[in-house]
């Protein structure tokens, strides 16, 4: 297998494919909070053995997506208002730092990634605002791509990995509880794009804080999660 540059790329193992599928199913709410994860049933659904499933669930446990029930097996991690607040605070702390570093170091290629990611997100948000709610998963993928693009020039792979993990846990709440704030969120995304293009990290951090707090306020005011 080769990539577009012609370099050899190692094929993804069956176990790794199953890990990515299960992780995605949890993040995007197809496996619901608190749902039991029976090994016999899931071995057929994901095409891997029980031992591999145990390894996958053990990997997902420290990520905060799965909890172990001792001798009773595993279940999808539950959701709570306090957990969402903690994850939001952690995301803000990490992303503000990564934004500042990325805005300082970003080059023309980085600008291109940010503009392209925002274009896709803006198109999807326009569809949502027009009443099309059939592509919620694609919308959140584009949302992730935009925020990831903003911080992608921070220069720290470790920081990007931590940010990605925290963002996925935050994203799970948005998908499970269908948190969409409409034009306000779209306007904040456009403001973040403008800040990136003029390298205004301080203003971007303020907007990001409003962006995340607005999501929390929306969820709690509409009693989406208690």
Short mmCIF file of C-alpha atoms in Angstrom, two decimals:
data_model
loop_
_atom_site.label_atom_id
_atom_site.label_comp_id
_atom_site.label_asym_id
_atom_site.label_seq_id
_atom_site.Cartn_x
_atom_site.Cartn_y
_atom_site.Cartn_z
CA UNK A 1 0.00 0.00 0.00
CA UNK A 2 1.35 3.47 -0.91
CA UNK A 3 0.35 7.04 -0.14
CA UNK A 4 0.05 9.83 -2.71
CA UNK A 5 3.76 10.61 -2.42
CA UNK A 6 4.60 7.06 -3.42
CA UNK A 7 5.90 6.03 0.02
CA UNK A 8 5.01 2.66 1.43
CA UNK A 9 2.28 2.78 4.09
CA UNK A 10 1.79 -0.13 6.47
CA UNK A 11 -1.68 -1.72 6.17
CA UNK A 12 -3.96 -1.21 9.15
CA UNK A 13 -4.50 -4.39 11.13
CA UNK A 14 -7.94 -5.84 11.73
CA UNK A 15 -7.60 -5.08 15.43
CA UNK A 16 -6.68 -1.45 14.77
CA UNK A 17 -9.60 -1.09 12.37
CA UNK A 18 -11.93 -2.44 15.05
CA UNK A 19 -10.46 -0.02 17.59
CA UNK A 20 -11.11 2.93 15.28
CA UNK A 21 -14.67 1.76 14.56
CA UNK A 22 -15.57 1.23 18.22
CA UNK A 23 -14.00 4.53 19.23
CA UNK A 24 -15.91 6.35 16.49
CA UNK A 25 -19.15 4.62 17.47
CA UNK A 26 -18.72 5.85 21.05
CA UNK A 27 -17.69 9.41 20.12
CA UNK A 28 -20.54 9.82 17.63
CA UNK A 29 -23.13 8.33 19.96
CA UNK A 30 -23.90 5.11 18.09
CA UNK A 31 -22.87 3.29 21.28
CA UNK A 32 -24.77 5.18 23.98
CA UNK A 33 -23.51 6.36 27.40
CA UNK A 34 -23.83 3.60 29.98
CA UNK A 35 -24.44 0.89 27.35
CA UNK A 36 -23.06 -2.53 28.23
CA UNK A 37 -20.44 -3.92 25.84
CA UNK A 38 -21.08 -7.69 25.65
CA UNK A 39 -18.05 -9.42 24.19
CA UNK A 40 -19.89 -12.28 22.50
CA UNK A 41 -22.26 -9.96 20.65
CA UNK A 42 -19.61 -7.41 19.66
CA UNK A 43 -17.09 -9.98 18.40
CA UNK A 44 -19.48 -10.64 15.51
CA UNK A 45 -20.36 -6.99 14.93
CA UNK A 46 -16.72 -5.88 14.71
CA UNK A 47 -15.16 -9.04 13.30
CA UNK A 48 -12.51 -9.61 15.97
CA UNK A 49 -11.97 -12.07 18.80
CA UNK A 50 -12.84 -11.61 22.45
CA UNK A 51 -9.18 -11.12 23.40
CA UNK A 52 -8.84 -8.29 20.88
CA UNK A 53 -12.05 -6.67 22.15
CA UNK A 54 -10.72 -6.76 25.72
CA UNK A 55 -7.53 -5.05 24.55
CA UNK A 56 -9.54 -2.39 22.70
CA UNK A 57 -11.76 -1.66 25.70
CA UNK A 58 -8.68 -1.52 27.94
CA UNK A 59 -7.17 1.09 25.56
CA UNK A 60 -10.38 3.13 25.60
CA UNK A 61 -10.68 3.09 29.40
CA UNK A 62 -7.86 5.61 30.15
CA UNK A 63 -9.22 7.74 27.29
CA UNK A 64 -12.39 8.21 29.33
CA UNK A 65 -14.64 6.53 26.75
CA UNK A 66 -15.10 3.11 28.39
CA UNK A 67 -15.34 2.00 32.01
CA UNK A 68 -14.46 -1.43 33.39
CA UNK A 69 -17.03 -3.23 35.56
CA UNK A 70 -14.64 -5.65 37.21
CA UNK A 71 -15.73 -9.21 36.52
CA UNK A 72 -18.87 -7.97 34.73
CA UNK A 73 -17.00 -6.61 31.71
CA UNK A 74 -17.11 -3.15 30.15
CA UNK A 75 -19.59 -0.41 29.40
CA UNK A 76 -19.56 2.90 27.54
CA UNK A 77 -18.59 5.72 29.90
CA UNK A 78 -21.58 7.59 31.29
CA UNK A 79 -22.22 11.31 30.80
CA UNK A 80 -22.84 13.96 33.44
CA UNK A 81 -22.98 17.72 33.75
CA UNK A 82 -19.91 17.79 35.98
CA UNK A 83 -17.91 15.67 33.56
CA UNK A 84 -18.85 17.95 30.67
CA UNK A 85 -17.73 21.02 32.65
CA UNK A 86 -14.38 19.38 33.45
CA UNK A 87 -13.80 18.31 29.84
CA UNK A 88 -14.75 21.78 28.55
CA UNK A 89 -12.32 23.44 30.98
CA UNK A 90 -9.55 21.06 29.97
CA UNK A 91 -10.22 21.61 26.27
CA UNK A 92 -10.10 25.38 26.76
CA UNK A 93 -6.82 25.21 28.68
CA UNK A 94 -5.12 23.04 26.04
CA UNK A 95 -6.58 24.71 22.95
CA UNK A 96 -5.79 28.27 24.07
CA UNK A 97 -2.14 27.34 24.51
CA UNK A 98 -2.00 25.48 21.20
CA UNK A 99 -3.71 28.39 19.40
CA UNK A 100 -1.10 30.89 20.58
CA UNK A 101 1.78 28.68 19.47
CA UNK A 102 0.13 27.83 16.16
CA UNK A 103 -0.69 31.44 15.28
CA UNK A 104 2.92 32.39 15.99
CA UNK A 105 4.45 29.62 13.88
CA UNK A 106 1.87 29.10 11.13
CA UNK A 107 3.00 29.61 7.54
CA UNK A 108 1.17 29.91 4.21
CA UNK A 109 0.50 26.15 4.12
CA UNK A 110 -1.10 26.39 7.54
CA UNK A 111 -3.28 29.29 6.39
CA UNK A 112 -4.43 27.17 3.47
CA UNK A 113 -5.43 24.31 5.77
CA UNK A 114 -7.37 26.66 8.02
CA UNK A 115 -9.20 28.34 5.13
CA UNK A 116 -10.07 25.01 3.49
CA UNK A 117 -11.32 23.51 6.76
CA UNK A 118 -13.47 26.55 7.48
CA UNK A 119 -14.95 26.48 3.98
CA UNK A 120 -16.24 22.94 4.48
CA UNK A 121 -17.54 23.72 7.97
CA UNK A 122 -19.30 26.90 6.84
CA UNK A 123 -21.03 25.07 3.99
CA UNK A 124 -22.26 22.40 6.39
CA UNK A 125 -23.43 24.97 8.95
CA UNK A 126 -25.37 26.74 6.20
CA UNK A 127 -27.16 23.46 5.42
CA UNK A 128 -27.99 22.97 9.10
CA UNK A 129 -29.33 26.52 9.37
CA UNK A 130 -31.50 25.82 6.32
CA UNK A 131 -33.09 22.92 8.21
CA UNK A 132 -31.11 19.91 6.99
CA UNK A 133 -30.20 17.90 10.10
CA UNK A 134 -29.40 14.66 8.27
CA UNK A 135 -25.62 15.13 8.24
CA UNK A 136 -24.88 15.86 11.88
CA UNK A 137 -21.93 13.47 11.97
CA UNK A 138 -20.27 15.09 8.95
CA UNK A 139 -20.89 18.52 10.50
CA UNK A 140 -19.00 17.56 13.65
CA UNK A 141 -16.19 15.98 11.63
CA UNK A 142 -15.76 19.28 9.82
CA UNK A 143 -15.95 21.13 13.14
CA UNK A 144 -13.13 18.94 14.46
CA UNK A 145 -11.09 19.47 11.27
CA UNK A 146 -11.39 23.25 11.59
CA UNK A 147 -10.34 23.42 15.23
CA UNK A 148 -7.56 20.92 14.56
CA UNK A 149 -6.33 23.03 11.63
CA UNK A 150 -6.20 26.12 13.82
CA UNK A 151 -3.79 24.45 16.27
CA UNK A 152 -1.94 22.26 13.75
CA UNK A 153 1.12 24.53 13.53
CA UNK A 154 1.75 24.56 17.30
CA UNK A 155 4.89 22.46 16.80
CA UNK A 156 4.13 19.85 19.47
CA UNK A 157 2.89 16.40 18.50
CA UNK A 158 2.26 15.59 22.16
CA UNK A 159 0.09 18.69 22.57
CA UNK A 160 -1.87 17.83 19.43
CA UNK A 161 -2.45 14.27 20.66
CA UNK A 162 -3.72 15.47 24.03
CA UNK A 163 -5.93 18.06 22.35
CA UNK A 164 -7.39 15.43 20.00
CA UNK A 165 -8.28 13.09 22.85
CA UNK A 166 -9.95 15.80 24.93
CA UNK A 167 -11.76 17.19 21.90
CA UNK A 168 -13.24 13.76 21.13
CA UNK A 169 -14.63 13.46 24.65
CA UNK A 170 -16.14 16.95 24.29
CA UNK A 171 -17.49 16.05 20.84
CA UNK A 172 -19.27 13.01 22.28
CA UNK A 173 -21.44 15.26 24.42
CA UNK A 174 -22.31 17.42 21.41
CA UNK A 175 -23.35 14.36 19.40
CA UNK A 176 -25.21 12.50 22.15
CA UNK A 177 -27.17 15.56 23.25
CA UNK A 178 -27.45 17.21 19.80
CA UNK A 179 -25.94 20.54 20.84
CA UNK A 180 -26.28 22.99 17.93
CA UNK A 181 -26.38 26.73 18.68
CA UNK A 182 -27.19 27.85 15.16
CA UNK A 183 -25.82 31.05 13.63
CA UNK A 184 -23.99 32.08 16.82
CA UNK A 185 -21.56 29.17 16.53
CA UNK A 186 -21.09 29.78 12.81
CA UNK A 187 -20.25 33.43 13.45
CA UNK A 188 -17.74 32.45 16.11
CA UNK A 189 -16.06 30.06 13.68
CA UNK A 190 -15.79 32.85 11.10
CA UNK A 191 -14.32 35.15 13.76
CA UNK A 192 -11.72 32.50 14.63
CA UNK A 193 -10.80 32.25 10.94
CA UNK A 194 -10.34 36.03 10.73
CA UNK A 195 -8.15 35.98 13.84
CA UNK A 196 -6.00 33.23 12.33
CA UNK A 197 -5.42 35.12 9.10
CA UNK A 198 -4.28 38.25 10.95
CA UNK A 199 -2.45 36.21 13.63
CA UNK A 200 -4.45 37.69 16.52
CA UNK A 201 -4.04 34.93 19.09
CA UNK A 202 -5.27 37.03 22.03
CA UNK A 203 -8.62 37.77 20.37
CA UNK A 204 -8.93 34.16 19.18
CA UNK A 205 -8.53 32.94 22.76
CA UNK A 206 -11.35 35.24 23.90
CA UNK A 207 -13.62 33.99 21.10
CA UNK A 208 -12.74 30.38 21.87
CA UNK A 209 -13.70 30.88 25.52
CA UNK A 210 -17.05 32.37 24.43
CA UNK A 211 -17.48 29.50 21.97
CA UNK A 212 -17.04 26.78 24.58
CA UNK A 213 -18.95 28.57 27.34
CA UNK A 214 -21.79 29.19 24.90
CA UNK A 215 -22.03 25.47 24.27
CA UNK A 216 -22.24 24.75 28.00
CA UNK A 217 -24.84 27.46 28.55
CA UNK A 218 -26.95 26.11 25.69
CA UNK A 219 -26.84 22.56 27.02
CA UNK A 220 -27.74 23.51 30.59
CA UNK A 221 -30.33 26.18 29.78
CA UNK A 222 -32.15 23.77 27.51
CA UNK A 223 -31.79 20.98 30.08
CA UNK A 224 -30.10 18.70 27.56
CA UNK A 225 -27.96 17.27 30.34
CA UNK A 226 -28.37 17.35 34.11
#
